[in-house]
PDB file of C-alpha atoms in Angstrom:
ATOM      1  CA  UNK X 234       0.000   0.052  -0.051  1.00 74.00           C
ATOM      2  CA  UNK X 235       2.770   2.390  -1.024  1.00 86.00           C
ATOM      3  CA  UNK X 236       1.799   5.740  -2.261  1.00 92.00           C
ATOM      4  CA  UNK X 237       2.373   6.245  -6.003  1.00 94.00           C
ATOM      5  CA  UNK X 238       3.647   8.903  -8.163  1.00 94.00           C
ATOM      6  CA  UNK X 239       2.141   8.671 -11.455  1.00 93.00           C
ATOM      7  CA  UNK X 240       1.818  10.715 -14.714  1.00 92.00           C
ATOM      8  CA  UNK X 241      -1.221  12.767 -15.233  1.00 93.00           C
ATOM      9  CA  UNK X 242      -4.485  11.111 -16.502  1.00 91.00           C
ATOM     10  CA  UNK X 243      -4.267  12.357 -19.915  1.00 88.00           C
ATOM     11  CA  UNK X 244      -0.660  11.049 -20.585  1.00 87.00           C
ATOM     12  CA  UNK X 245       0.340   7.843 -22.475  1.00 83.00           C
ATOM     13  CA  UNK X 246       2.265   6.709 -19.566  1.00 85.00           C
ATOM     14  CA  UNK X 247      -0.628   6.904 -17.170  1.00 88.00           C
ATOM     15  CA  UNK X 248      -2.712   4.881 -19.656  1.00 87.00           C
ATOM     16  CA  UNK X 249      -0.052   2.216 -20.024  1.00 85.00           C
ATOM     17  CA  UNK X 250       0.233   2.269 -16.046  1.00 86.00           C
ATOM     18  CA  UNK X 251      -3.486   1.710 -15.660  1.00 90.00           C
ATOM     19  CA  UNK X 252      -3.768  -0.863 -18.529  1.00 86.00           C
ATOM     20  CA  UNK X 253      -0.970  -2.933 -16.962  1.00 85.00           C
ATOM     21  CA  UNK X 254      -2.982  -3.180 -13.689  1.00 87.00           C
ATOM     22  CA  UNK X 255      -6.432  -3.710 -15.386  1.00 89.00           C
ATOM     23  CA  UNK X 256      -4.876  -6.413 -17.598  1.00 86.00           C
ATOM     24  CA  UNK X 257      -4.093  -8.484 -14.363  1.00 85.00           C
ATOM     25  CA  UNK X 258      -7.669  -7.907 -13.102  1.00 89.00           C
ATOM     26  CA  UNK X 259      -6.453  -5.277 -10.651  1.00 89.00           C
ATOM     27  CA  UNK X 260      -7.688  -1.798 -10.008  1.00 92.00           C
ATOM     28  CA  UNK X 261      -4.881   0.746 -10.641  1.00 92.00           C
ATOM     29  CA  UNK X 262      -3.483   2.514  -7.560  1.00 92.00           C
ATOM     30  CA  UNK X 263      -4.942   5.969  -6.834  1.00 92.00           C
ATOM     31  CA  UNK X 264      -2.024   8.360  -7.146  1.00 94.00           C
ATOM     32  CA  UNK X 265      -0.753  10.221  -4.049  1.00 94.00           C
ATOM     33  CA  UNK X 266       1.031  12.736  -6.453  1.00 96.00           C
ATOM     34  CA  UNK X 267       0.540  13.318 -10.055  1.00 96.00           C
ATOM     35  CA  UNK X 268       3.814  14.355 -11.795  1.00 95.00           C
ATOM     36  CA  UNK X 269       4.225  15.195 -15.490  1.00 92.00           C
ATOM     37  CA  UNK X 270       7.887  14.361 -15.437  1.00 92.00           C
ATOM     38  CA  UNK X 271       9.696  11.203 -14.266  1.00 89.00           C
ATOM     39  CA  UNK X 272      12.695  13.305 -13.471  1.00 91.00           C
ATOM     40  CA  UNK X 273      10.583  15.400 -11.012  1.00 93.00           C
ATOM     41  CA  UNK X 274       9.043  12.019  -9.615  1.00 92.00           C
ATOM     42  CA  UNK X 275      12.670  10.874  -8.968  1.00 92.00           C
ATOM     43  CA  UNK X 276      13.427  13.924  -7.142  1.00 92.00           C
ATOM     44  CA  UNK X 277      10.452  13.379  -5.064  1.00 92.00           C
ATOM     45  CA  UNK X 278      11.321   9.723  -4.368  1.00 89.00           C
ATOM     46  CA  UNK X 279      14.791  11.012  -3.301  1.00 87.00           C
ATOM     47  CA  UNK X 280      13.216  12.931  -0.389  1.00 89.00           C
ATOM     48  CA  UNK X 281      10.212  10.541   0.264  1.00 87.00           C
ATOM     49  CA  UNK X 282      11.261   6.950   0.111  1.00 84.00           C
ATOM     50  CA  UNK X 283       7.760   5.597   0.876  1.00 88.00           C
ATOM     51  CA  UNK X 284       6.585   6.420  -2.551  1.00 91.00           C
ATOM     52  CA  UNK X 285       6.941   4.397  -5.638  1.00 92.00           C
ATOM     53  CA  UNK X 286       6.648   5.403  -9.382  1.00 91.00           C
ATOM     54  CA  UNK X 287       6.952   4.041 -12.779  1.00 87.00           C
ATOM     55  CA  UNK X 288       9.324   5.360 -15.438  1.00 85.00           C
ATOM     56  CA  UNK X 289      10.972   4.255 -18.451  1.00 81.00           C
ATOM     57  CA  UNK X 290      13.566   1.533 -18.000  1.00 80.00           C
ATOM     58  CA  UNK X 291      16.413   3.639 -19.476  1.00 81.00           C
ATOM     59  CA  UNK X 292      15.899   6.429 -16.982  1.00 85.00           C
ATOM     60  CA  UNK X 293      15.499   4.112 -13.954  1.00 87.00           C
ATOM     61  CA  UNK X 294      18.920   2.418 -14.971  1.00 87.00           C
ATOM     62  CA  UNK X 295      20.409   5.884 -15.074  1.00 89.00           C
ATOM     63  CA  UNK X 296      18.996   7.073 -11.927  1.00 89.00           C
ATOM     64  CA  UNK X 297      19.795   3.637 -10.197  1.00 90.00           C
ATOM     65  CA  UNK X 298      23.386   4.188 -11.385  1.00 92.00           C
ATOM     66  CA  UNK X 299      23.317   7.550  -9.436  1.00 91.00           C
ATOM     67  CA  UNK X 300      21.909   5.804  -6.275  1.00 88.00           C
ATOM     68  CA  UNK X 301      18.836   7.917  -6.445  1.00 87.00           C
ATOM     69  CA  UNK X 302      16.321   5.266  -7.051  1.00 88.00           C
ATOM     70  CA  UNK X 303      16.136   1.416  -6.880  1.00 87.00           C
ATOM     71  CA  UNK X 304      14.500  -0.560  -9.497  1.00 85.00           C
ATOM     72  CA  UNK X 305      11.922  -3.057  -8.265  1.00 80.00           C
ATOM     73  CA  UNK X 306      11.840  -6.578 -10.141  1.00 76.00           C
ATOM     74  CA  UNK X 307       8.078  -7.345 -10.805  1.00 73.00           C
ATOM     75  CA  UNK X 308       6.452 -10.590 -11.001  1.00 70.00           C
ATOM     76  CA  UNK X 309       4.591  -9.420 -14.152  1.00 68.00           C
ATOM     77  CA  UNK X 310       6.618  -6.630 -15.455  1.00 64.00           C
ATOM     78  CA  UNK X 311       5.234  -3.774 -17.426  1.00 67.00           C
ATOM     79  CA  UNK X 312       5.324  -4.624 -21.241  1.00 64.00           C
ATOM     80  CA  UNK X 313       7.852  -2.717 -23.369  1.00 62.00           C
ATOM     81  CA  UNK X 314       5.765  -0.492 -25.596  1.00 59.00           C
ATOM     82  CA  UNK X 315       6.203   1.485 -28.753  1.00 57.00           C
ATOM     83  CA  UNK X 316       8.969   3.925 -29.358  1.00 55.00           C
ATOM     84  CA  UNK X 317       8.284   7.557 -28.983  1.00 62.00           C
ATOM     85  CA  UNK X 318       9.792  10.296 -30.914  1.00 66.00           C
ATOM     86  CA  UNK X 319      10.282  13.361 -28.746  1.00 71.00           C
ATOM     87  CA  UNK X 320      11.593  16.682 -30.447  1.00 72.00           C
ATOM     88  CA  UNK X 321      11.011  20.209 -29.970  1.00 78.00           C
ATOM     89  CA  UNK X 322       8.485  21.620 -32.213  1.00 79.00           C
ATOM     90  CA  UNK X 323      10.689  23.793 -34.091  1.00 84.00           C
ATOM     91  CA  UNK X 324      12.892  20.681 -34.850  1.00 81.00           C
ATOM     92  CA  UNK X 325      10.316  19.408 -37.334  1.00 82.00           C
ATOM     93  CA  UNK X 326      11.503  22.216 -39.656  1.00 89.00           C
ATOM     94  CA  UNK X 327      14.893  20.331 -40.009  1.00 88.00           C
ATOM     95  CA  UNK X 328      14.489  18.214 -43.097  1.00 90.00           C
ATOM     96  CA  UNK X 329      16.403  15.139 -41.567  1.00 87.00           C
ATOM     97  CA  UNK X 330      14.032  15.090 -38.397  1.00 85.00           C
ATOM     98  CA  UNK X 331      10.992  15.536 -40.599  1.00 85.00           C
ATOM     99  CA  UNK X 332      12.117  12.504 -42.738  1.00 86.00           C
ATOM    100  CA  UNK X 333      12.805  10.523 -39.456  1.00 84.00           C
ATOM    101  CA  UNK X 334       9.341  11.361 -38.198  1.00 84.00           C
ATOM    102  CA  UNK X 335       7.790  10.256 -41.650  1.00 86.00           C
ATOM    103  CA  UNK X 336       9.732   7.015 -41.571  1.00 83.00           C
ATOM    104  CA  UNK X 337       8.665   6.213 -38.243  1.00 81.00           C
ATOM    105  CA  UNK X 338       4.906   6.870 -39.127  1.00 80.00           C
ATOM    106  CA  UNK X 339       5.148   4.791 -42.017  1.00 81.00           C
ATOM    107  CA  UNK X 340       6.840   1.930 -40.233  1.00 77.00           C
ATOM    108  CA  UNK X 341       4.087   2.232 -37.425  1.00 71.00           C
ATOM    109  CA  UNK X 342       1.450   1.933 -40.003  1.00 68.00           C
ATOM    110  CA  UNK X 343       2.858  -0.985 -41.900  1.00 66.00           C
ATOM    111  CA  UNK X 344       3.492  -2.835 -38.579  1.00 60.00           C
ATOM    112  CA  UNK X 345      -0.244  -2.384 -37.589  1.00 59.00           C
ATOM    113  CA  UNK X 346      -1.339  -3.784 -40.865  1.00 63.00           C
ATOM    114  CA  UNK X 347       0.877  -6.965 -40.558  1.00 55.00           C
TER     115      UNK X 347
END
């Protein structure tokens, strides 16, 4: 019954978090704190060790190496999900970034049709 720090309800991360619990027939925990940033969540954890949170594996490994957080091994781990391309809006004006975005969209469409 640890208090949870989770992303806001409208976020992709929050939906993935809730689906993970629901797919096991469990009600998702009610968040003690909503945080739009896993960096902020880790800062809260550093000062409040009773809280738990969910974050991308790469960021957990990074902060674990800094001894700020400790990864918890789960009996039923969260499934890895699709890749997310995150850039500043103005970066889409760069031809190579726009081309990468379009290539990823095409790959996503073709994998959904497979």
